[in-house]
Amino acid sequence: MDHYDSQQTNDYMQPEEDWDRDLLLDPAWEKQQRKTFTAWCNSHLRKAGTQIENIEEDFRDGLKLMLLLEVISGERLAKPERGKMRVHKISNVNKALDFIASKGVKLVSIGAEEIVDGNVKMTLGMIWTIILRFAIQDISVEETSAKEGLLLWCQRKTAPYKNVNIQNFHISWKDGLGFCALIHRHRPELIDYGKLRKDDPLTNLNTAFDVAEKYLDIPKMLDAEDIVGTARPDEKAIMTYVSSFYHAFSGAQKAETAANRICKVLAVNQENEQLMEDYEKLASDLLEWIRRTIPWLENRAPENTMHAMQQKLEDFRDYRRLHKPPKVQEKCQLEINFNTLQTKLRLSNRPAFMPSEGRMVSDINNAWGCLEQAEKGYEEWLLNEIRRLERLDHLAEKFRQKASIHEAWTDGKEAMLRQKDYETATLSEIKALLKKHEAFESDLAAHQDRVEQIAAIAQELNELDYYDSPSVNARCQKICDQWDNLGALTQKRREALERTEKLLETIDQLYLEYAKRAAPFNNWMEGAMEDLQDTFIVHTIEEIQVRQLVPRRDQALTEEHARQQHNERLRKQFAAQANVIGPWIQTKMEEIGRISIEMHGTLEDQLSHLRQYEKSIVNYKPKIDQLEGDHQLIQEALIFDNKHTNYTMEHIRVGWEQLLTTIARTINEVENQILTRDAKGISQEQMNEFRASFNHFDRKKTGMMDTDDFRACLISMGYNMGEAEFARIMSIVDPNRLGVVTFQAFIDFMSRETADTDTADQVMASFKILAGDKNYITVDELRRELPPDQAEYCIARMAPYTGPDAVPGALDYMSFSTALYGESDL
């Protein structure tokens, strides 16, 4: 690594140890440097009518050394000593060294005695410092200078030549094509580049050296054979020779500067246009997603079954956990991109970006508000629907159970009531039938409550919009109709039994006497009647069924108790996490707010701190996911309350989304402050002063000043303004008329006069240089002077030139330059 190639003048000479090492390691380099440095010196000394033959001998008396410095600097040195003594020579060399030092070059270990004594290494080192200072140091290309600037110049000039790849000042030049490409780029008529071959370096090198000497007045400073025969040609020799090309083409440097300015401006526009395209696409995609999602959230069409509604709840859970969070991030990124773009446009003297109709940030926020409004009632509706269906399922089951019991009880009753067994019965049988009928009437009256319950349940199912209400109503109607029929049949049978009883009692009186005489027969009949009466005892089977239902009920209660215990465990499990996560989110929000308004360290320190916060927040995500899992278990268990916490899952979700959005926005704000600071040259002290003033007048501590606070701030800084002037200032700092001033807008306003930005006139003047002072530019000129992508960018956007001096293919660079700073879309 060569220590003379630093961009700083003070670093040019760290030198003698390197010179000793370089020359001791490779004598071939000393030979190359002798030839190159001698030729370089002579290229300047000949302007004074002299030259040198031997570099270490001819500078010993200091006279030609002083002359060389006068020629290359254009300044007069102190009068030289004309004596021949050693002391006179040392005096002259010292005058030369003092002049070099006066130009900011630090000479280390190079003394006049070594030069006077003909020390070749010291003499070469001294000449190299002169070459660096006067031929290389002032080279500047795209914010790089000296060696790096010269290397970048070579790379830019040889970029169109696919078989040239300049990466350094040694082996990249061995095949000679780099030298030929430099000449061909500026003077294509001097070399037939297409005939050159990479595998013939001697021809290539000699061609370049001969053409440069003959046509460009650049003396031969290198030997082709030495370069080809050396594994790694001397870097200093190559740099010296290449710098001669740079200066020889300095006439073209004006065009180079113009092209650089245009490239810089176009690069800014291309980047901004890409950001605009990205914003438009992201905004369009996000709005389309919102447009598709809102109808789904607004759809309140109920499902018929618990399973279907629980599937809807699962779909909503997926929406909140999987589908919406990326869209929250996209919305946040959209706002960040918009703010960054507007900052860059302001800093590059471009008009603010106006998104296409319906895609403003405010449009996105309005659409998002509609989304969240639709979402707000959706989950509550789902849970209410699930409660309703749970109640319906319970009622429907209760209806079926009671209806089945009733239908089982009524089975055969109509047939029994229609029997005419009383027509052949005796009086005692009739009395038994009457007793049995009275028992049935009591039982029928007892079943009246069940029928009323069945009808009431059917009515409630109707009122709750049970999906299978028609079949419930049909069954209920059938039960009610049958019940009415049973009542009528019961009454009819009682009347028939009572008529028959009365008739038989009359007959019985007639047979009384006979009965008295037929005691044995009567005794037998009474026994038979008792037996018949025994067979008509009722409710025996039902009593057995009741005894069977009791243990079943006990088991159901036990199961319900276990379920409620499980539910309580789920509640506590969710609450334990939610009561930690909720306060953690709130704490992080407060900490981020403090970082963004406090002034601890530089903006880079704040950015680093915020990114550490961002990392810790992202690493917290598994805890949110775990809480979501517990919440899912709670919903699946149909738990709708939790006395152990005030935090719902929706509270946590919203807080988490706000936290992610806040940290991203805050990082973006600091990044934009860094952009503004660097573009406008604001010092850290100034930035701290701006922040202190802003914080003082941000009385509500919201990170924004309202209109009154901002007015007070301006007055405190000495602004004396009326309403019209204040309104003008507000239009600058609050273009969207939100009634607030952000810190970014504040520092933009406070530093608005300090930015060094290109203007449309400067770009126009640069195009005029590339066009050779013409009022138009051609496609060939654009492709020759600009990098390919930027040349094609211009060609695609420039309108045809229609002036009186127009030629075929002429392009209008003037309107193009104006458009760069006017409309955002060219």
Coordinates of N, CA, C and O in Angstrom, one line a residue, residues 726-783:
F726 N -47.5 35.3 9.1 CA -47.5 34.0 9.9 C -48.3 33.0 9.1 O -47.9 31.8 9.1
A727 N -49.3 33.4 8.3 CA -50.0 32.4 7.5 C -49.1 31.9 6.4 O -49.2 30.7 6.1
R728 N -48.3 32.8 5.9 CA -47.3 32.3 4.8 C -46.4 31.3 5.4 O -46.1 30.2 4.8
I729 N -45.9 31.5 6.6 CA -44.9 30.6 7.2 C -45.6 29.3 7.5 O -45.1 28.2 7.3
M730 N -46.9 29.4 8.0 CA -47.6 28.1 8.3 C -47.8 27.3 7.0 O -47.8 26.1 7.1
S731 N -48.0 28.0 5.9 CA -48.2 27.2 4.7 C -46.9 26.4 4.3 O -47.0 25.4 3.6
I732 N -45.8 26.9 4.8 CA -44.5 26.2 4.5 C -44.4 25.0 5.4 O -44.0 23.9 5.0
V733 N -44.6 25.3 6.7 CA -44.3 24.2 7.7 C -45.5 23.2 7.9 O -45.3 22.1 8.4
D734 N -46.7 23.6 7.5 CA -47.9 22.8 7.6 C -48.7 22.8 6.3 O -49.8 23.2 6.3
P735 N -48.1 22.2 5.2 CA -48.7 22.3 3.9 C -50.0 21.6 3.8 O -50.9 21.9 3.1
N736 N -50.2 20.6 4.7 CA -51.5 19.8 4.7 C -52.5 20.4 5.6 O -53.6 19.8 5.8
R737 N -52.2 21.5 6.2 CA -53.2 22.2 7.1 C -53.7 21.4 8.2 O -54.9 21.3 8.4
L738 N -52.8 20.7 8.9 CA -53.3 19.8 10.0 C -53.3 20.6 11.3 O -53.8 20.1 12.3
G739 N -52.7 21.8 11.3 CA -52.8 22.7 12.5 C -51.6 22.3 13.5 O -51.7 22.8 14.7
V740 N -50.6 21.6 13.0 CA -49.5 21.2 13.9 C -48.2 21.4 13.1 O -48.2 21.3 11.9
V741 N -47.1 21.5 13.9 CA -45.8 21.6 13.2 C -44.9 20.5 13.8 O -44.7 20.5 15.0
T742 N -44.4 19.6 13.0 CA -43.5 18.6 13.4 C -42.1 19.1 13.6 O -41.8 20.1 13.0
F743 N -41.3 18.3 14.3 CA -39.9 18.7 14.4 C -39.2 18.8 13.1 O -38.3 19.6 12.8
Q744 N -39.5 17.8 12.2 CA -38.9 17.8 10.9 C -39.2 19.1 10.1 O -38.3 19.7 9.5
A745 N -40.5 19.5 10.1 CA -40.9 20.7 9.4 C -40.2 21.9 10.1 O -39.8 22.9 9.4
F746 N -40.0 21.9 11.4 CA -39.4 23.0 12.1 C -38.0 23.2 11.7 O -37.5 24.3 11.4
I747 N -37.2 22.1 11.6 CA -35.8 22.2 11.2 C -35.7 22.5 9.8 O -34.7 23.2 9.3
D748 N -36.6 22.1 8.9 CA -36.6 22.5 7.5 C -36.7 24.0 7.4 O -36.0 24.6 6.7
F749 N -37.7 24.5 8.2 CA -37.9 26.0 8.2 C -36.7 26.8 8.7 O -36.3 27.7 8.1
M750 N -36.2 26.3 9.8 CA -35.1 27.0 10.5 C -33.8 27.0 9.6 O -33.0 27.9 9.7
S751 N -33.7 26.0 8.8 CA -32.4 25.9 8.0 C -32.7 26.1 6.5 O -31.9 25.7 5.7
R752 N -33.8 26.7 6.1 CA -34.3 26.7 4.7 C -33.3 27.4 3.8 O -33.3 27.1 2.6
E753 N -32.5 28.4 4.3 CA -31.7 29.2 3.5 C -30.3 28.6 3.3 O -29.5 29.1 2.5
T754 N -30.0 27.5 4.0 CA -28.6 27.0 4.0 C -28.3 25.9 3.0 O -27.1 25.6 2.8
A755 N -29.3 25.4 2.3 CA -29.0 24.2 1.5 C -28.4 24.6 0.2 O -28.7 25.6 -0.4
D756 N -27.4 23.8 -0.3 CA -26.7 24.1 -1.5 C -27.2 23.1 -2.5 O -26.8 21.9 -2.6
T757 N -28.2 23.5 -3.3 CA -28.9 22.5 -4.2 C -28.7 23.0 -5.6 O -28.6 24.2 -5.9
D758 N -28.8 22.1 -6.5 CA -28.8 22.4 -8.0 C -30.1 23.1 -8.4 O -31.1 22.8 -7.8
T759 N -30.0 23.9 -9.4 CA -31.2 24.5 -9.9 C -31.4 24.1 -11.4 O -30.5 23.6 -12.0
A760 N -32.6 24.4 -11.9 CA -32.9 24.1 -13.3 C -32.0 24.9 -14.2 O -31.5 24.3 -15.2
D761 N -31.6 26.1 -13.9 CA -30.7 26.9 -14.7 C -29.3 26.2 -14.8 O -28.7 26.2 -15.8
Q762 N -28.9 25.7 -13.6 CA -27.5 25.1 -13.6 C -27.5 23.8 -14.4 O -26.6 23.5 -15.2
V763 N -28.6 23.0 -14.4 CA -28.7 21.8 -15.2 C -28.8 22.2 -16.6 O -28.1 21.5 -17.5
M764 N -29.5 23.2 -17.0 CA -29.6 23.7 -18.3 C -28.3 24.1 -18.9 O -27.9 23.7 -20.0
A765 N -27.5 24.8 -18.1 CA -26.2 25.2 -18.5 C -25.3 24.0 -18.7 O -24.4 24.0 -19.6
S766 N -25.4 23.0 -17.9 CA -24.6 21.8 -18.0 C -24.9 21.1 -19.3 O -24.0 20.6 -20.0
F767 N -26.2 21.0 -19.6 CA -26.6 20.3 -20.9 C -26.0 21.2 -22.1 O -25.6 20.6 -23.1
K768 N -26.0 22.5 -21.9 CA -25.5 23.4 -23.0 C -24.0 23.1 -23.3 O -23.6 23.1 -24.4
I769 N -23.3 22.8 -22.2 CA -21.9 22.5 -22.4 C -21.7 21.2 -23.1 O -20.9 21.1 -24.1
L770 N -22.5 20.2 -22.7 CA -22.4 18.9 -23.4 C -22.8 19.0 -24.9 O -22.3 18.2 -25.7
A771 N -23.7 19.9 -25.1 CA -24.2 20.1 -26.5 C -23.3 21.0 -27.3 O -23.7 21.3 -28.5
G772 N -22.2 21.4 -26.8 CA -21.3 22.3 -27.5 C -22.0 23.6 -27.8 O -21.8 24.2 -28.9
D773 N -22.6 24.2 -26.8 CA -23.3 25.5 -26.9 C -24.5 25.6 -27.8 O -25.0 26.6 -28.1
K774 N -25.0 24.4 -28.3 CA -26.2 24.4 -29.1 C -27.4 24.5 -28.2 O -27.3 24.2 -27.0
N775 N -28.5 24.9 -28.8 CA -29.8 25.0 -28.0 C -30.5 23.6 -27.9 O -31.6 23.5 -27.4
Y776 N -29.9 22.6 -28.5 CA -30.4 21.2 -28.5 C -29.3 20.3 -28.3 O -28.1 20.6 -28.4
I777 N -29.6 19.0 -28.0 CA -28.6 18.0 -27.8 C -29.1 16.8 -28.6 O -30.3 16.5 -28.8
T778 N -28.1 16.0 -29.1 CA -28.5 14.8 -29.9 C -28.4 13.6 -29.1 O -27.8 13.5 -28.0
V779 N -29.0 12.5 -29.6 CA -28.9 11.2 -28.9 C -27.5 10.7 -28.8 O -27.1 10.2 -27.7
D780 N -26.7 10.9 -29.8 CA -25.3 10.4 -29.8 C -24.5 11.2 -28.7 O -23.7 10.6 -28.0
E781 N -24.8 12.5 -28.6 CA -24.1 13.3 -27.6 C -24.4 12.8 -26.2 O -23.6 12.7 -25.3
L782 N -25.7 12.5 -26.0 CA -26.2 12.0 -24.7 C -25.5 10.7 -24.3 O -25.0 10.5 -23.2
R783 N -25.5 9.8 -25.3 CA -24.9 8.4 -25.1 C -23.4 8.5 -24.9 O -22.8 7.6 -24.2

